[in-house]
Amino acid sequence: EAQIDTVNDKKAKDPFNGVRNSRLGMESGFGTLFYGNWDSPYKVSHNKIELFDNTTVFTTNALIGKTGNGKSYVTRQNNVIQYDSPKMGGLSLHAAYSMDSAQTATSNKTTTSLSGLYENGMFYAALAYETRADQTTLTKSDTATRLVGAFKFGHGLVGATFEKMSVANTLDTTASQNNMELVASYRTGPIDLGIAYAKAGDYNNVTDTGASQVSLRYGFDFSKRTSMYAAYT
């Protein structure tokens, strides 16, 4: 995927100013191995309970996967080597390693992102972990751990995300933050309803540095190929 900016308003000289998910690799019964620019396993682990796509103003990813000092784990890594295992009884494993194309003698900003996903009928569960070396402080790593769960019933779904993030601000101090999310959706005939609540905890236990968000959705299917939704956040 290539991003095309038709009016060139993003301070880029080239209208083709962004490479989205793009990869070259091999797929077999042993899994998929590829190199490219791809959504991290940590990011993708949340997609099954995302009600508003990852890029709209309504998405809970405005808070989920973010730290109070501006670190985001809702990312597409470049220069990445990734392996996706085949599904084994509903379980799949994903491992990605992103290399630093600007490595120096003292800095090597690599990213390792891992996830285990389980999906079988009514249940979905994911455990994801990501570590980023030399991102904030040299020789130290920032980390994030996430647990996602969902239960499907009839025409509905309820889900939750809990995550803990750690930022190595200095060689001796680490800041932490806990985020959570609850979602629910229900479809009746052509009507699709959804609600999502997200809470970003206080960053490093500093009062009033957290945030909360509620998003509501009302969707209507005019046909199998045409739908419309309105949302409020």
Coordinates of C-alpha atoms in Angstrom, one line a residue:
E1 CA 0.0 0.0 0.0
A2 CA 1.2 3.5 -0.9
Q3 CA -0.1 6.7 0.6
I4 CA -0.9 9.4 -2.0
D5 CA -1.3 13.0 -1.0
T6 CA -3.0 14.6 -4.0
V7 CA -2.7 18.2 -2.7
N8 CA 0.8 17.7 -1.2
D9 CA -0.1 19.5 2.0
K10 CA 2.0 17.4 4.4
K11 CA 5.3 19.2 3.8
A12 CA 6.6 16.5 1.6
K13 CA 8.1 17.0 -1.8
D14 CA 6.7 13.8 -3.2
P15 CA 3.0 13.2 -3.4
F16 CA 3.7 9.5 -2.8
N17 CA 4.8 10.4 0.8
G18 CA 4.1 7.3 2.8
V19 CA 4.5 3.5 2.5
R20 CA 1.7 1.7 4.3
N21 CA 1.5 -2.1 4.8
S22 CA 3.9 -3.5 2.2
R23 CA 5.9 -6.7 2.3
L24 CA 7.8 -9.4 0.4
G25 CA 7.9 -12.9 1.8
M26 CA 7.0 -16.6 1.6
E27 CA 4.0 -18.5 2.8
S28 CA 3.7 -22.2 3.4
G29 CA 2.2 -24.8 5.7
F30 CA 4.9 -23.8 8.2
G31 CA 3.7 -20.2 8.4
T32 CA 4.5 -16.9 6.8
L33 CA 7.9 -15.2 6.8
F34 CA 8.3 -11.7 5.3
Y35 CA 10.3 -8.5 5.2
G36 CA 8.8 -5.0 4.9
N37 CA 6.8 -2.3 6.5
W38 CA 3.9 -3.8 8.5
D39 CA 1.6 -3.3 11.5
S40 CA 3.2 -4.6 14.6
P41 CA 1.8 -7.7 16.3
Y42 CA 1.2 -5.6 19.4
K43 CA -1.0 -3.2 17.4
V44 CA -2.9 -5.9 15.6
S45 CA -3.7 -7.8 18.8
H46 CA -6.3 -5.1 19.5
N47 CA -8.0 -5.1 16.1
K48 CA -10.6 -7.7 16.9
I49 CA -12.4 -5.5 19.4
E50 CA -11.8 -2.1 17.6
L51 CA -15.3 -0.7 16.6
F52 CA -14.2 2.4 14.8
D53 CA -11.2 1.5 12.7
N54 CA -7.7 2.5 13.9
T55 CA -7.6 5.9 12.3
T56 CA -10.9 7.8 13.0
V57 CA -11.4 10.3 15.8
F58 CA -13.7 7.8 17.4
T59 CA -11.2 5.0 17.9
T60 CA -10.1 4.1 21.4
N61 CA -6.5 4.0 20.0
A62 CA -6.5 7.7 20.8
L63 CA -5.7 6.4 24.4
I64 CA -5.1 2.7 24.1
G65 CA -1.5 2.0 23.2
K66 CA -0.3 5.5 24.1
T67 CA 1.8 6.8 27.0
G68 CA 1.5 10.2 28.7
N69 CA 4.9 11.3 27.3
G70 CA 3.8 10.8 23.7
K71 CA 5.0 7.2 23.1
S72 CA 2.7 5.3 20.7
Y73 CA 2.5 1.5 20.3
V74 CA -0.2 1.8 17.7
T75 CA 2.5 1.7 15.0
R76 CA 3.5 0.2 11.7
Q77 CA 7.1 -0.8 11.9
N78 CA 9.6 -0.4 9.0
N79 CA 12.6 -2.5 8.2
V80 CA 10.9 -5.4 9.9
I81 CA 11.4 -9.2 9.7
Q82 CA 8.2 -11.0 10.8
Y83 CA 7.1 -14.6 11.3
D84 CA 3.4 -15.6 11.6
S85 CA 2.7 -19.2 12.5
P86 CA -0.1 -21.2 11.1
K87 CA -3.2 -21.6 13.3
M88 CA -3.0 -24.5 15.6
G89 CA -6.3 -25.3 17.2
G90 CA -7.2 -21.6 17.1
L91 CA -3.8 -20.4 18.4
S92 CA -1.4 -18.4 16.3
L93 CA 2.0 -16.8 17.2
H94 CA 3.5 -13.7 15.7
A95 CA 7.0 -12.3 16.1
A96 CA 8.5 -9.2 14.5
Y97 CA 11.9 -7.6 14.7
S98 CA 12.4 -4.1 13.4
M99 CA 16.0 -3.1 12.6
D100 CA 17.4 0.4 13.0
S101 CA 18.4 1.8 9.6
A102 CA 20.2 4.7 11.4
Q103 CA 22.2 2.7 13.9
T104 CA 25.3 4.3 15.3
A105 CA 28.1 3.2 17.5
T106 CA 26.1 4.1 20.7
S107 CA 22.5 3.8 19.6
N108 CA 20.6 0.9 18.1
K109 CA 16.8 1.6 18.2
T110 CA 15.5 -1.9 17.5
T111 CA 11.9 -3.0 18.2
T112 CA 10.8 -6.6 19.1
S113 CA 7.0 -7.2 19.0
L114 CA 5.4 -10.5 20.0
S115 CA 1.8 -11.8 20.3
G116 CA -0.1 -14.9 20.8
L117 CA -3.7 -14.9 19.5
Y118 CA -6.5 -17.4 20.2
E119 CA -9.8 -17.4 18.3
N120 CA -12.3 -20.2 18.4
G121 CA -16.0 -19.6 17.8
M122 CA -17.3 -17.3 20.5
F123 CA -13.9 -16.5 22.1
Y124 CA -11.0 -14.3 21.3
A125 CA -7.9 -13.7 23.5
A126 CA -4.6 -12.1 22.9
L127 CA -1.4 -11.6 24.8
A128 CA 1.1 -9.1 23.3
Y129 CA 4.5 -7.7 24.4
E130 CA 6.7 -5.1 22.8
T131 CA 10.2 -3.9 23.8
R132 CA 12.0 -0.9 22.2
A133 CA 15.7 -0.5 22.8
D134 CA 17.5 2.9 23.1
Q135 CA 14.2 4.7 22.4
T136 CA 14.2 7.1 25.4
T137 CA 17.4 6.4 27.2
L138 CA 20.5 4.7 25.7
T139 CA 21.1 1.1 26.9
K140 CA 17.6 1.0 28.4
S141 CA 14.4 -0.3 26.9
D142 CA 10.8 0.9 26.9
T143 CA 8.2 -1.9 27.1
A144 CA 4.5 -2.6 26.8
T145 CA 2.4 -5.6 27.7
R146 CA -1.3 -6.1 26.7
L147 CA -4.1 -8.5 27.4
V148 CA -7.2 -8.5 25.1
G149 CA -10.3 -10.6 25.4
A150 CA -13.7 -10.8 23.7
F151 CA -16.8 -12.9 23.9
K152 CA -19.2 -13.2 20.9
F153 CA -22.9 -14.0 21.5
G154 CA -25.5 -14.2 18.8
H155 CA -25.4 -10.8 17.1
G156 CA -23.3 -9.2 19.8
L157 CA -19.8 -8.8 21.2
V158 CA -18.2 -7.6 24.5
G159 CA -14.5 -7.1 24.8
A160 CA -11.8 -5.6 27.0
T161 CA -8.2 -4.5 26.9
F162 CA -5.7 -4.1 29.7
E163 CA -2.2 -2.9 29.2
K164 CA 0.9 -1.8 31.2
M165 CA 3.6 0.4 29.8
S166 CA 7.0 1.3 31.1
V167 CA 9.3 4.1 29.9
A168 CA 12.9 4.3 30.9
N169 CA 13.2 8.1 31.4
T170 CA 16.8 7.8 32.8
L171 CA 19.3 5.0 33.6
D172 CA 17.8 4.8 37.1
T173 CA 14.1 5.8 36.8
T174 CA 11.2 4.2 35.0
A175 CA 7.8 5.7 34.5
S176 CA 4.8 3.4 34.3
Q177 CA 1.2 3.8 33.0
N178 CA -1.8 1.4 32.9
N179 CA -4.6 1.7 30.3
M180 CA -7.8 -0.1 29.9
E181 CA -10.8 -0.4 27.6
L182 CA -14.3 -1.9 27.5
V183 CA -16.4 -2.3 24.3
A184 CA -19.7 -3.7 23.3
S185 CA -21.5 -4.0 20.0
Y186 CA -24.9 -5.5 18.9
R187 CA -26.5 -6.0 15.5
T188 CA -30.3 -6.3 15.1
G189 CA -31.5 -6.5 11.5
P190 CA -29.8 -3.7 9.5
I191 CA -28.9 -1.7 12.6
D192 CA -25.4 -1.9 14.1
L193 CA -24.9 -0.4 17.6
G194 CA -21.6 0.1 19.5
I195 CA -20.1 1.7 22.6
A196 CA -16.5 1.9 23.7
Y197 CA -15.0 3.2 26.9
A198 CA -11.2 3.8 27.3
K199 CA -9.2 5.1 30.2
A200 CA -5.5 6.1 30.1
G201 CA -4.1 6.0 33.6
D202 CA -2.0 8.7 35.2
Y203 CA 1.5 8.8 33.7
N204 CA 4.2 8.0 36.3
N205 CA 1.5 8.5 39.1
V206 CA 1.3 12.2 38.3
T207 CA -2.2 13.4 39.2
D208 CA -4.5 14.5 36.3
T209 CA -2.2 13.2 33.5
G210 CA -4.6 10.5 32.5
A211 CA -7.7 10.7 30.3
S212 CA -11.0 8.9 29.6
Q213 CA -13.0 8.6 26.4
V214 CA -16.5 7.3 25.5
S215 CA -17.5 6.6 21.8
L216 CA -21.0 5.7 20.6
R217 CA -21.9 4.3 17.2
Y218 CA -25.1 3.9 15.2
G219 CA -24.8 2.1 11.9
F220 CA -27.4 1.2 9.3
D221 CA -27.0 -1.3 6.4
F222 CA -28.9 -0.2 3.3
S223 CA -27.8 -3.3 1.4
K224 CA -25.0 -5.9 1.5
R225 CA -22.7 -3.4 -0.2
T226 CA -23.9 0.0 1.3
S227 CA -23.9 1.1 4.9
M228 CA -23.7 4.3 6.9
Y229 CA -22.9 5.1 10.4
A230 CA -22.9 8.1 12.8
A231 CA -20.7 8.3 15.8
Y232 CA -20.1 10.5 18.8
T233 CA -17.1 10.6 21.1

